[in-house]
Amino acid sequence: MLPNETLDAVTKGREGFGYDEEGNFRSAGGRQAMDLFILHSLVSYLRLEIKTGMKMTAKASTLKKANQMLGTNYKRKQQALDHLEAVMVMAGELPNPPKEEN
């Protein structure tokens, strides 16, 4: 079960996003919008950390924040990333990943 803050973020977060006249993202207002922005950032950071092996932040742990947002206690970044991506896809925030063909 996801924490309430994460559920609110994926269901109501878009309402707080601001865009310019060309449709580009400009601002996030409100707690749910900020949490949704954090979820998007976590997905990007975790993908990069897994791919390159480098840490994005010196003082904070992306895995710790992902666990906090998901209400889990994952020990590996890939597990947290898979769960985050599944939540974001189900909420319509990320496109479905392409299916691998053999």
PDB file as gemmi writes it, atoms N, CA and C in Angstrom:
CRYST1    1.000    1.000    1.000  90.00  90.00  90.00 P 1                      
ATOM      1  N   MET A   1       0.843  -1.187   0.000  1.00  0.00           N  
ATOM      2  CA  MET A   1       0.000   0.000   0.000  1.00  0.00           C  
ATOM      3  C   MET A   1       0.883   1.244   0.000  1.00  0.00           C  
ATOM      4  N   LEU A   2       0.586   2.144  -0.892  1.00  0.00           N  
ATOM      5  CA  LEU A   2       1.354   3.386  -0.979  1.00  0.00           C  
ATOM      6  C   LEU A   2       0.933   4.356   0.127  1.00  0.00           C  
ATOM      7  N   PRO A   3       1.881   5.157   0.615  1.00  0.00           N  
ATOM      8  CA  PRO A   3       1.519   6.195   1.586  1.00  0.00           C  
ATOM      9  C   PRO A   3       0.550   7.202   0.958  1.00  0.00           C  
ATOM     10  N   ASN A   4      -0.259   7.837   1.799  1.00  0.00           N  
ATOM     11  CA  ASN A   4      -1.258   8.797   1.318  1.00  0.00           C  
ATOM     12  C   ASN A   4      -0.636   9.927   0.513  1.00  0.00           C  
ATOM     13  N   GLU A   5       0.540  10.415   0.931  1.00  0.00           N  
ATOM     14  CA  GLU A   5       1.166  11.523   0.196  1.00  0.00           C  
ATOM     15  C   GLU A   5       1.494  11.125  -1.239  1.00  0.00           C  
ATOM     16  N   THR A   6       1.887   9.875  -1.446  1.00  0.00           N  
ATOM     17  CA  THR A   6       2.206   9.405  -2.792  1.00  0.00           C  
ATOM     18  C   THR A   6       0.935   9.204  -3.609  1.00  0.00           C  
ATOM     19  N   LEU A   7      -0.101   8.655  -2.982  1.00  0.00           N  
ATOM     20  CA  LEU A   7      -1.381   8.502  -3.680  1.00  0.00           C  
ATOM     21  C   LEU A   7      -1.939   9.854  -4.104  1.00  0.00           C  
ATOM     22  N   ASP A   8      -1.873  10.833  -3.202  1.00  0.00           N  
ATOM     23  CA  ASP A   8      -2.335  12.183  -3.539  1.00  0.00           C  
ATOM     24  C   ASP A   8      -1.509  12.776  -4.674  1.00  0.00           C  
ATOM     25  N   ALA A   9      -0.214  12.527  -4.654  1.00  0.00           N  
ATOM     26  CA  ALA A   9       0.669  13.088  -5.685  1.00  0.00           C  
ATOM     27  C   ALA A   9       0.311  12.561  -7.068  1.00  0.00           C  
ATOM     28  N   VAL A  10       0.099  11.253  -7.185  1.00  0.00           N  
ATOM     29  CA  VAL A  10      -0.166  10.688  -8.512  1.00  0.00           C  
ATOM     30  C   VAL A  10      -1.598  10.913  -8.963  1.00  0.00           C  
ATOM     31  N   THR A  11      -2.524  11.201  -8.045  1.00  0.00           N  
ATOM     32  CA  THR A  11      -3.908  11.434  -8.450  1.00  0.00           C  
ATOM     33  C   THR A  11      -4.239  12.915  -8.606  1.00  0.00           C  
ATOM     34  N   LYS A  12      -3.619  13.783  -7.784  1.00  0.00           N  
ATOM     35  CA  LYS A  12      -3.965  15.202  -7.803  1.00  0.00           C  
ATOM     36  C   LYS A  12      -2.803  16.118  -8.161  1.00  0.00           C  
ATOM     37  N   GLY A  13      -1.626  15.573  -8.348  1.00  0.00           N  
ATOM     38  CA  GLY A  13      -0.432  16.383  -8.552  1.00  0.00           C  
ATOM     39  C   GLY A  13      -0.443  17.246  -9.792  1.00  0.00           C  
ATOM     40  N   ARG A  14      -1.012  16.747 -10.878  1.00  0.00           N  
ATOM     41  CA  ARG A  14      -1.045  17.500 -12.141  1.00  0.00           C  
ATOM     42  C   ARG A  14      -1.787  18.819 -12.004  1.00  0.00           C  
ATOM     43  N   GLU A  15      -2.756  18.878 -11.085  1.00  0.00           N  
ATOM     44  CA  GLU A  15      -3.557  20.092 -10.917  1.00  0.00           C  
ATOM     45  C   GLU A  15      -2.709  21.293 -10.502  1.00  0.00           C  
ATOM     46  N   GLY A  16      -1.594  21.048  -9.841  1.00  0.00           N  
ATOM     47  CA  GLY A  16      -0.750  22.136  -9.375  1.00  0.00           C  
ATOM     48  C   GLY A  16       0.368  22.528 -10.322  1.00  0.00           C  
ATOM     49  N   PHE A  17       0.457  21.869 -11.469  1.00  0.00           N  
ATOM     50  CA  PHE A  17       1.511  22.192 -12.424  1.00  0.00           C  
ATOM     51  C   PHE A  17       1.119  23.420 -13.241  1.00  0.00           C  
ATOM     52  N   GLY A  18       2.094  24.277 -13.493  1.00  0.00           N  
ATOM     53  CA  GLY A  18       1.877  25.450 -14.321  1.00  0.00           C  
ATOM     54  C   GLY A  18       2.680  25.343 -15.604  1.00  0.00           C  
ATOM     55  N   TYR A  19       2.086  25.796 -16.706  1.00  0.00           N  
ATOM     56  CA  TYR A  19       2.720  25.711 -18.019  1.00  0.00           C  
ATOM     57  C   TYR A  19       2.691  27.088 -18.677  1.00  0.00           C  
ATOM     58  N   ASP A  20       3.653  27.334 -19.547  1.00  0.00           N  
ATOM     59  CA  ASP A  20       3.640  28.594 -20.292  1.00  0.00           C  
ATOM     60  C   ASP A  20       2.746  28.440 -21.530  1.00  0.00           C  
ATOM     61  N   GLU A  21       2.670  29.480 -22.343  1.00  0.00           N  
ATOM     62  CA  GLU A  21       1.776  29.472 -23.506  1.00  0.00           C  
ATOM     63  C   GLU A  21       2.174  28.451 -24.561  1.00  0.00           C  
ATOM     64  N   GLU A  22       3.408  27.967 -24.524  1.00  0.00           N  
ATOM     65  CA  GLU A  22       3.858  26.958 -25.479  1.00  0.00           C  
ATOM     66  C   GLU A  22       3.697  25.534 -24.941  1.00  0.00           C  
ATOM     67  N   GLY A  23       3.193  25.425 -23.721  1.00  0.00           N  
ATOM     68  CA  GLY A  23       2.968  24.113 -23.128  1.00  0.00           C  
ATOM     69  C   GLY A  23       4.146  23.550 -22.370  1.00  0.00           C  
ATOM     70  N   ASN A  24       5.172  24.357 -22.130  1.00  0.00           N  
ATOM     71  CA  ASN A  24       6.341  23.901 -21.386  1.00  0.00           C  
ATOM     72  C   ASN A  24       6.090  24.015 -19.883  1.00  0.00           C  
ATOM     73  N   PHE A  25       6.569  23.043 -19.126  1.00  0.00           N  
ATOM     74  CA  PHE A  25       6.422  23.054 -17.675  1.00  0.00           C  
ATOM     75  C   PHE A  25       7.165  24.249 -17.094  1.00  0.00           C  
ATOM     76  N   ARG A  26       6.522  24.979 -16.201  1.00  0.00           N  
ATOM     77  CA  ARG A  26       7.142  26.154 -15.591  1.00  0.00           C  
ATOM     78  C   ARG A  26       7.138  26.134 -14.072  1.00  0.00           C  
ATOM     79  N   SER A  27       6.119  25.549 -13.433  1.00  0.00           N  
ATOM     80  CA  SER A  27       6.063  25.609 -11.973  1.00  0.00           C  
ATOM     81  C   SER A  27       5.224  24.467 -11.413  1.00  0.00           C  
ATOM     82  N   ALA A  28       5.448  24.199 -10.139  1.00  0.00           N  
ATOM     83  CA  ALA A  28       4.661  23.219  -9.404  1.00  0.00           C  
ATOM     84  C   ALA A  28       4.211  23.881  -8.112  1.00  0.00           C  
ATOM     85  N   GLY A  29       2.926  24.060  -7.954  1.00  0.00           N  
ATOM     86  CA  GLY A  29       2.400  24.706  -6.764  1.00  0.00           C  
ATOM     87  C   GLY A  29       1.546  23.751  -5.952  1.00  0.00           C  
ATOM     88  N   GLY A  30       1.807  23.682  -4.675  1.00  0.00           N  
ATOM     89  CA  GLY A  30       1.053  22.787  -3.811  1.00  0.00           C  
ATOM     90  C   GLY A  30       1.842  21.538  -3.471  1.00  0.00           C  
ATOM     91  N   ARG A  31       1.463  20.918  -2.368  1.00  0.00           N  
ATOM     92  CA  ARG A  31       2.183  19.752  -1.858  1.00  0.00           C  
ATOM     93  C   ARG A  31       2.133  18.564  -2.833  1.00  0.00           C  
ATOM     94  N   GLN A  32       0.939  18.287  -3.386  1.00  0.00           N  
ATOM     95  CA  GLN A  32       0.815  17.142  -4.294  1.00  0.00           C  
ATOM     96  C   GLN A  32       1.645  17.340  -5.555  1.00  0.00           C  
ATOM     97  N   ALA A  33       1.672  18.552  -6.073  1.00  0.00           N  
ATOM     98  CA  ALA A  33       2.457  18.824  -7.279  1.00  0.00           C  
ATOM     99  C   ALA A  33       3.947  18.658  -6.997  1.00  0.00           C  
ATOM    100  N   MET A  34       4.393  19.111  -5.840  1.00  0.00           N  
ATOM    101  CA  MET A  34       5.808  18.956  -5.488  1.00  0.00           C  
ATOM    102  C   MET A  34       6.168  17.481  -5.304  1.00  0.00           C  
ATOM    103  N   ASP A  35       5.277  16.725  -4.677  1.00  0.00           N  
ATOM    104  CA  ASP A  35       5.528  15.292  -4.505  1.00  0.00           C  
ATOM    105  C   ASP A  35       5.578  14.573  -5.853  1.00  0.00           C  
ATOM    106  N   LEU A  36       4.713  14.971  -6.786  1.00  0.00           N  
ATOM    107  CA  LEU A  36       4.744  14.365  -8.118  1.00  0.00           C  
ATOM    108  C   LEU A  36       6.046  14.718  -8.836  1.00  0.00           C  
ATOM    109  N   PHE A  37       6.480  15.956  -8.683  1.00  0.00           N  
ATOM    110  CA  PHE A  37       7.758  16.378  -9.263  1.00  0.00           C  
ATOM    111  C   PHE A  37       8.907  15.558  -8.660  1.00  0.00           C  
ATOM    112  N   ILE A  38       8.861  15.313  -7.359  1.00  0.00           N  
ATOM    113  CA  ILE A  38       9.876  14.491  -6.686  1.00  0.00           C  
ATOM    114  C   ILE A  38       9.862  13.072  -7.244  1.00  0.00           C  
ATOM    115  N   LEU A  39       8.681  12.503  -7.451  1.00  0.00           N  
ATOM    116  CA  LEU A  39       8.592  11.147  -8.009  1.00  0.00           C  
ATOM    117  C   LEU A  39       9.221  11.079  -9.398  1.00  0.00           C  
ATOM    118  N   HIS A  40       8.929  12.074 -10.237  1.00  0.00           N  
ATOM    119  CA  HIS A  40       9.539  12.112 -11.575  1.00  0.00           C  
ATOM    120  C   HIS A  40      11.064  12.231 -11.466  1.00  0.00           C  
ATOM    121  N   SER A  41      11.526  13.070 -10.567  1.00  0.00           N  
ATOM    122  CA  SER A  41      12.973  13.244 -10.376  1.00  0.00           C  
ATOM    123  C   SER A  41      13.622  11.967  -9.878  1.00  0.00           C  
ATOM    124  N   LEU A  42      12.967  11.279  -8.949  1.00  0.00           N  
ATOM    125  CA  LEU A  42      13.516  10.032  -8.425  1.00  0.00           C  
ATOM    126  C   LEU A  42      13.686   8.991  -9.519  1.00  0.00           C  
ATOM    127  N   VAL A  43      12.706   8.887 -10.398  1.00  0.00           N  
ATOM    128  CA  VAL A  43      12.816   7.925 -11.501  1.00  0.00           C  
ATOM    129  C   VAL A  43      14.043   8.250 -12.349  1.00  0.00           C  
ATOM    130  N   SER A  44      14.202   9.536 -12.684  1.00  0.00           N  
ATOM    131  CA  SER A  44      15.350   9.943 -13.510  1.00  0.00           C  
ATOM    132  C   SER A  44      16.670   9.703 -12.791  1.00  0.00           C  
ATOM    133  N   TYR A  45      16.750  10.105 -11.522  1.00  0.00           N  
ATOM    134  CA  TYR A  45      17.987   9.941 -10.760  1.00  0.00           C  
ATOM    135  C   TYR A  45      18.354   8.475 -10.600  1.00  0.00           C  
ATOM    136  N   LEU A  46      17.371   7.637 -10.255  1.00  0.00           N  
ATOM    137  CA  LEU A  46      17.660   6.212 -10.064  1.00  0.00           C  
ATOM    138  C   LEU A  46      18.113   5.567 -11.368  1.00  0.00           C  
ATOM    139  N   ARG A  47      17.480   5.922 -12.489  1.00  0.00           N  
ATOM    140  CA  ARG A  47      17.909   5.379 -13.782  1.00  0.00           C  
ATOM    141  C   ARG A  47      19.364   5.738 -14.056  1.00  0.00           C  
ATOM    142  N   LEU A  48      19.711   6.996 -13.815  1.00  0.00           N  
ATOM    143  CA  LEU A  48      21.080   7.442 -14.071  1.00  0.00           C  
ATOM    144  C   LEU A  48      22.077   6.792 -13.118  1.00  0.00           C  
ATOM    145  N   GLU A  49      21.714   6.698 -11.845  1.00  0.00           N  
ATOM    146  CA  GLU A  49      22.614   6.066 -10.875  1.00  0.00           C  
ATOM    147  C   GLU A  49      22.871   4.608 -11.220  1.00  0.00           C  
ATOM    148  N   ILE A  50      21.825   3.898 -11.622  1.00  0.00           N  
ATOM    149  CA  ILE A  50      21.984   2.486 -11.980  1.00  0.00           C  
ATOM    150  C   ILE A  50      22.824   2.344 -13.244  1.00  0.00           C  
ATOM    151  N   LYS A  51      22.575   3.202 -14.203  1.00  0.00           N  
ATOM    152  CA  LYS A  51      23.291   3.121 -15.480  1.00  0.00           C  
ATOM    153  C   LYS A  51      24.765   3.485 -15.348  1.00  0.00           C  
ATOM    154  N   THR A  52      25.072   4.546 -14.591  1.00  0.00           N  
ATOM    155  CA  THR A  52      26.440   5.044 -14.529  1.00  0.00           C  
ATOM    156  C   THR A  52      27.200   4.616 -13.278  1.00  0.00           C  
ATOM    157  N   GLY A  53      26.474   4.244 -12.228  1.00  0.00           N  
ATOM    158  CA  GLY A  53      27.130   3.872 -10.982  1.00  0.00           C  
ATOM    159  C   GLY A  53      27.484   5.054 -10.096  1.00  0.00           C  
ATOM    160  N   MET A  54      27.149   6.265 -10.529  1.00  0.00           N  
ATOM    161  CA  MET A  54      27.475   7.432  -9.704  1.00  0.00           C  
ATOM    162  C   MET A  54      26.274   7.841  -8.868  1.00  0.00           C  
ATOM    163  N   LYS A  55      26.542   8.530  -7.761  1.00  0.00           N  
ATOM    164  CA  LYS A  55      25.482   9.047  -6.912  1.00  0.00           C  
ATOM    165  C   LYS A  55      25.129  10.454  -7.348  1.00  0.00           C  
ATOM    166  N   MET A  56      23.842  10.741  -7.424  1.00  0.00           N  
ATOM    167  CA  MET A  56      23.396  12.069  -7.834  1.00  0.00           C  
ATOM    168  C   MET A  56      23.532  13.093  -6.714  1.00  0.00           C  
ATOM    169  N   THR A  57      23.411  12.645  -5.483  1.00  0.00           N  
ATOM    170  CA  THR A  57      23.460  13.568  -4.358  1.00  0.00           C  
ATOM    171  C   THR A  57      24.514  13.121  -3.362  1.00  0.00           C  
ATOM    172  N   ALA A  58      25.184  14.065  -2.752  1.00  0.00           N  
ATOM    173  CA  ALA A  58      26.237  13.733  -1.803  1.00  0.00           C  
ATOM    174  C   ALA A  58      25.679  13.478  -0.401  1.00  0.00           C  
ATOM    175  N   LYS A  59      24.659  14.214   0.002  1.00  0.00           N  
ATOM    176  CA  LYS A  59      24.160  14.116   1.376  1.00  0.00           C  
ATOM    177  C   LYS A  59      22.892  13.291   1.521  1.00  0.00           C  
ATOM    178  N   ALA A  60      22.153  13.118   0.455  1.00  0.00           N  
ATOM    179  CA  ALA A  60      20.882  12.402   0.531  1.00  0.00           C  
ATOM    180  C   ALA A  60      20.940  11.127  -0.301  1.00  0.00           C  
ATOM    181  N   SER A  61      20.144  10.170   0.080  1.00  0.00           N  
ATOM    182  CA  SER A  61      20.091   8.907  -0.634  1.00  0.00           C  
ATOM    183  C   SER A  61      18.810   8.831  -1.451  1.00  0.00           C  
ATOM    184  N   THR A  62      18.937   8.602  -2.745  1.00  0.00           N  
ATOM    185  CA  THR A  62      17.751   8.467  -3.583  1.00  0.00           C  
ATOM    186  C   THR A  62      16.983   7.200  -3.211  1.00  0.00           C  
ATOM    187  N   LEU A  63      17.689   6.154  -2.805  1.00  0.00           N  
ATOM    188  CA  LEU A  63      17.022   4.925  -2.381  1.00  0.00           C  
ATOM    189  C   LEU A  63      16.201   5.174  -1.120  1.00  0.00           C  
ATOM    190  N   LYS A  64      16.756   5.927  -0.179  1.00  0.00           N  
ATOM    191  CA  LYS A  64      16.033   6.240   1.063  1.00  0.00           C  
ATOM    192  C   LYS A  64      14.770   7.043   0.765  1.00  0.00           C  
ATOM    193  N   LYS A  65      14.870   8.033  -0.120  1.00  0.00           N  
ATOM    194  CA  LYS A  65      13.709   8.846  -0.483  1.00  0.00           C  
ATOM    195  C   LYS A  65      12.679   8.013  -1.227  1.00  0.00           C  
ATOM    196  N   ALA A  66      13.135   7.136  -2.128  1.00  0.00           N  
ATOM    197  CA  ALA A  66      12.207   6.265  -2.851  1.00  0.00           C  
ATOM    198  C   ALA A  66      11.463   5.355  -1.880  1.00  0.00           C  
ATOM    199  N   ASN A  67      12.171   4.788  -0.919  1.00  0.00           N  
ATOM    200  CA  ASN A  67      11.525   3.950   0.094  1.00  0.00           C  
ATOM    201  C   ASN A  67      10.502   4.740   0.896  1.00  0.00           C  
ATOM    202  N   GLN A  68      10.830   5.980   1.219  1.00  0.00           N  
ATOM    203  CA  GLN A  68       9.909   6.837   1.961  1.00  0.00           C  
ATOM    204  C   GLN A  68       8.646   7.108   1.134  1.00  0.00           C  
ATOM    205  N   MET A  69       8.822   7.433  -0.136  1.00  0.00           N  
ATOM    206  CA  MET A  69       7.677   7.751  -0.994  1.00  0.00           C  
ATOM    207  C   MET A  69       6.828   6.513  -1.307  1.00  0.00           C  
ATOM    208  N   LEU A  70       7.443   5.335  -1.338  1.00  0.00           N  
ATOM    209  CA  LEU A  70       6.726   4.102  -1.673  1.00  0.00           C  
ATOM    210  C   LEU A  70       6.229   3.348  -0.450  1.00  0.00           C  
ATOM    211  N   GLY A  71       6.729   3.692   0.729  1.00  0.00           N  
ATOM    212  CA  GLY A  71       6.361   2.965   1.936  1.00  0.00           C  
ATOM    213  C   GLY A  71       6.960   1.572   1.965  1.00  0.00           C  
ATOM    214  N   THR A  72       8.173   1.449   1.439  1.00  0.00           N  
ATOM    215  CA  THR A  72       8.849   0.156   1.343  1.00  0.00           C  
ATOM    216  C   THR A  72      10.195   0.211   2.068  1.00  0.00           C  
ATOM    217  N   ASN A  73      10.909  -0.904   2.018  1.00  0.00           N  
ATOM    218  CA  ASN A  73      12.241  -0.970   2.609  1.00  0.00           C  
ATOM    219  C   ASN A  73      13.171  -1.735   1.665  1.00  0.00           C  
ATOM    220  N   TYR A  74      13.218  -1.293   0.411  1.00  0.00           N  
ATOM    221  CA  TYR A  74      14.072  -1.959  -0.569  1.00  0.00           C  
ATOM    222  C   TYR A  74      15.539  -1.726  -0.232  1.00  0.00           C  
ATOM    223  N   LYS A  75      16.354  -2.716  -0.539  1.00  0.00           N  
ATOM    224  CA  LYS A  75      17.799  -2.623  -0.318  1.00  0.00           C  
ATOM    225  C   LYS A  75      18.555  -2.338  -1.614  1.00  0.00           C  
ATOM    226  N   ARG A  76      17.876  -2.537  -2.750  1.00  0.00           N  
ATOM    227  CA  ARG A  76      18.525  -2.325  -4.039  1.00  0.00           C  
ATOM    228  C   ARG A  76      17.778  -1.253  -4.828  1.00  0.00           C  
ATOM    229  N   LYS A  77      18.534  -0.425  -5.520  1.00  0.00           N  
ATOM    230  CA  LYS A  77      17.959   0.674  -6.292  1.00  0.00           C  
ATOM    231  C   LYS A  77      17.082   0.171  -7.428  1.00  0.00           C  
ATOM    232  N   GLN A  78      17.450  -0.954  -8.045  1.00  0.00           N  
ATOM    233  CA  GLN A  78      16.672  -1.477  -9.161  1.00  0.00           C  
ATOM    234  C   GLN A  78      15.266  -1.871  -8.707  1.00  0.00           C  
ATOM    235  N   GLN A  79      15.149  -2.430  -7.506  1.00  0.00           N  
ATOM    236  CA  GLN A  79      13.834  -2.790  -6.988  1.00  0.00           C  
ATOM    237  C   GLN A  79      12.969  -1.540  -6.803  1.00  0.00           C  
ATOM    238  N   ALA A  80      13.556  -0.507  -6.223  1.00  0.00           N  
ATOM    239  CA  ALA A  80      12.821   0.736  -6.008  1.00  0.00           C  
ATOM    240  C   ALA A  80      12.432   1.366  -7.339  1.00  0.00           C  
ATOM    241  N   LEU A  81      13.346   1.358  -8.315  1.00  0.00           N  
ATOM    242  CA  LEU A  81      13.060   1.927  -9.624  1.00  0.00           C  
ATOM    243  C   LEU A  81      11.921   1.182 -10.310  1.00  0.00           C  
ATOM    244  N   ASP A  82      11.939  -0.145 -10.268  1.00  0.00           N  
ATOM    245  CA  ASP A  82      10.871  -0.931 -10.887  1.00  0.00           C  
ATOM    246  C   ASP A  82       9.516  -0.592 -10.275  1.00  0.00           C  
ATOM    247  N   HIS A  83       9.473  -0.475  -8.947  1.00  0.00           N  
ATOM    248  CA  HIS A  83       8.229  -0.152  -8.251  1.00  0.00           C  
ATOM    249  C   HIS A  83       7.775   1.270  -8.595  1.00  0.00           C  
ATOM    250  N   LEU A  84       8.696   2.234  -8.576  1.00  0.00           N  
ATOM    251  CA  LEU A  84       8.368   3.613  -8.922  1.00  0.00           C  
ATOM    252  C   LEU A  84       7.825   3.711 -10.352  1.00  0.00           C  
ATOM    253  N   GLU A  85       8.488   3.053 -11.275  1.00  0.00           N  
ATOM    254  CA  GLU A  85       8.034   3.085 -12.664  1.00  0.00           C  
ATOM    255  C   GLU A  85       6.646   2.479 -12.802  1.00  0.00           C  
ATOM    256  N   ALA A  86       6.377   1.390 -12.099  1.00  0.00           N  
ATOM    257  CA  ALA A  86       5.056   0.759 -12.162  1.00  0.00           C  
ATOM    258  C   ALA A  86       3.979   1.702 -11.636  1.00  0.00           C  
ATOM    259  N   VAL A  87       4.260   2.387 -10.547  1.00  0.00           N  
ATOM    260  CA  VAL A  87       3.301   3.349  -9.984  1.00  0.00           C  
ATOM    261  C   VAL A  87       3.060   4.485 -10.963  1.00  0.00           C  
ATOM    262  N   MET A  88       4.128   5.006 -11.551  1.00  0.00           N  
ATOM    263  CA  MET A  88       4.002   6.141 -12.460  1.00  0.00           C  
ATOM    264  C   MET A  88       3.295   5.750 -13.764  1.00  0.00           C  
ATOM    265  N   VAL A  89       3.527   4.539 -14.259  1.00  0.00           N  
ATOM    266  CA  VAL A  89       2.845   4.069 -15.465  1.00  0.00           C  
ATOM    267  C   VAL A  89       1.355   3.904 -15.174  1.00  0.00           C  
ATOM    268  N   MET A  90       1.023   3.307 -14.034  1.00  0.00           N  
ATOM    269  CA  MET A  90      -0.383   3.105 -13.683  1.00  0.00           C  
ATOM    270  C   MET A  90      -1.112   4.430 -13.508  1.00  0.00           C  
ATOM    271  N   ALA A  91      -0.399   5.462 -13.065  1.00  0.00           N  
ATOM    272  CA  ALA A  91      -0.999   6.783 -12.886  1.00  0.00           C  
ATOM    273  C   ALA A  91      -1.037   7.571 -14.190  1.00  0.00           C  
ATOM    274  N   GLY A  92      -0.441   7.044 -15.243  1.00  0.00           N  
ATOM    275  CA  GLY A  92      -0.421   7.731 -16.522  1.00  0.00           C  
ATOM    276  C   GLY A  92       0.641   8.800 -16.617  1.00  0.00           C  
ATOM    277  N   GLU A  93       1.600   8.791 -15.704  1.00  0.00           N  
ATOM    278  CA  GLU A  93       2.667   9.790 -15.692  1.00  0.00           C  
ATOM    279  C   GLU A  93       3.863   9.396 -16.545  1.00  0.00           C  
ATOM    280  N   LEU A  94       4.010   8.117 -16.830  1.00  0.00           N  
ATOM    281  CA  LEU A  94       5.081   7.623 -17.703  1.00  0.00           C  
ATOM    282  C   LEU A  94       4.450   6.743 -18.773  1.00  0.00           C  
ATOM    283  N   PRO A  95       5.026   6.732 -19.967  1.00  0.00           N  
ATOM    284  CA  PRO A  95       4.502   5.818 -20.996  1.00  0.00           C  
ATOM    285  C   PRO A  95       4.840   4.375 -20.635  1.00  0.00           C  
ATOM    286  N   ASN A  96       4.049   3.458 -21.142  1.00  0.00           N  
ATOM    287  CA  ASN A  96       4.347   2.040 -20.922  1.00  0.00           C  
ATOM    288  C   ASN A  96       5.700   1.729 -21.538  1.00  0.00           C  
ATOM    289  N   PRO A  97       6.537   0.960 -20.833  1.00  0.00           N  
ATOM    290  CA  PRO A  97       7.830   0.602 -21.407  1.00  0.00           C  
ATOM    291  C   PRO A  97       7.643  -0.301 -22.626  1.00  0.00           C  
ATOM    292  N   PRO A  98       8.528  -0.174 -23.607  1.00  0.00           N  
ATOM    293  CA  PRO A  98       8.405  -1.044 -24.791  1.00  0.00           C  
ATOM    294  C   PRO A  98       8.632  -2.497 -24.419  1.00  0.00           C  
ATOM    295  N   LYS A  99       7.880  -3.362 -25.054  1.00  0.00           N  
ATOM    296  CA  LYS A  99       8.031  -4.794 -24.791  1.00  0.00           C  
ATOM    297  C   LYS A  99       9.209  -5.314 -25.577  1.00  0.00           C  
ATOM    298  N   GLU A 100      10.008  -6.144 -24.916  1.00  0.00           N  
ATOM    299  CA  GLU A 100      11.178  -6.714 -25.563  1.00  0.00           C  
ATOM    300  C   GLU A 100      10.746  -7.847 -26.480  1.00  0.00           C  
ATOM    301  N   GLU A 101      11.269  -7.824 -27.685  1.00  0.00           N  
ATOM    302  CA  GLU A 101      10.951  -8.879 -28.650  1.00  0.00           C  
ATOM    303  C   GLU A 101      12.168  -9.764 -28.826  1.00  0.00           C  
ATOM    304  N   ASN A 102      11.925 -11.067 -28.922  1.00  0.00           N  
ATOM    305  CA  ASN A 102      13.012 -12.029 -29.098  1.00  0.00           C  
ATOM    306  C   ASN A 102      13.187 -12.365 -30.537  1.00  0.00           C  
TER     307      ASN A 102                                                      
END                                                                             
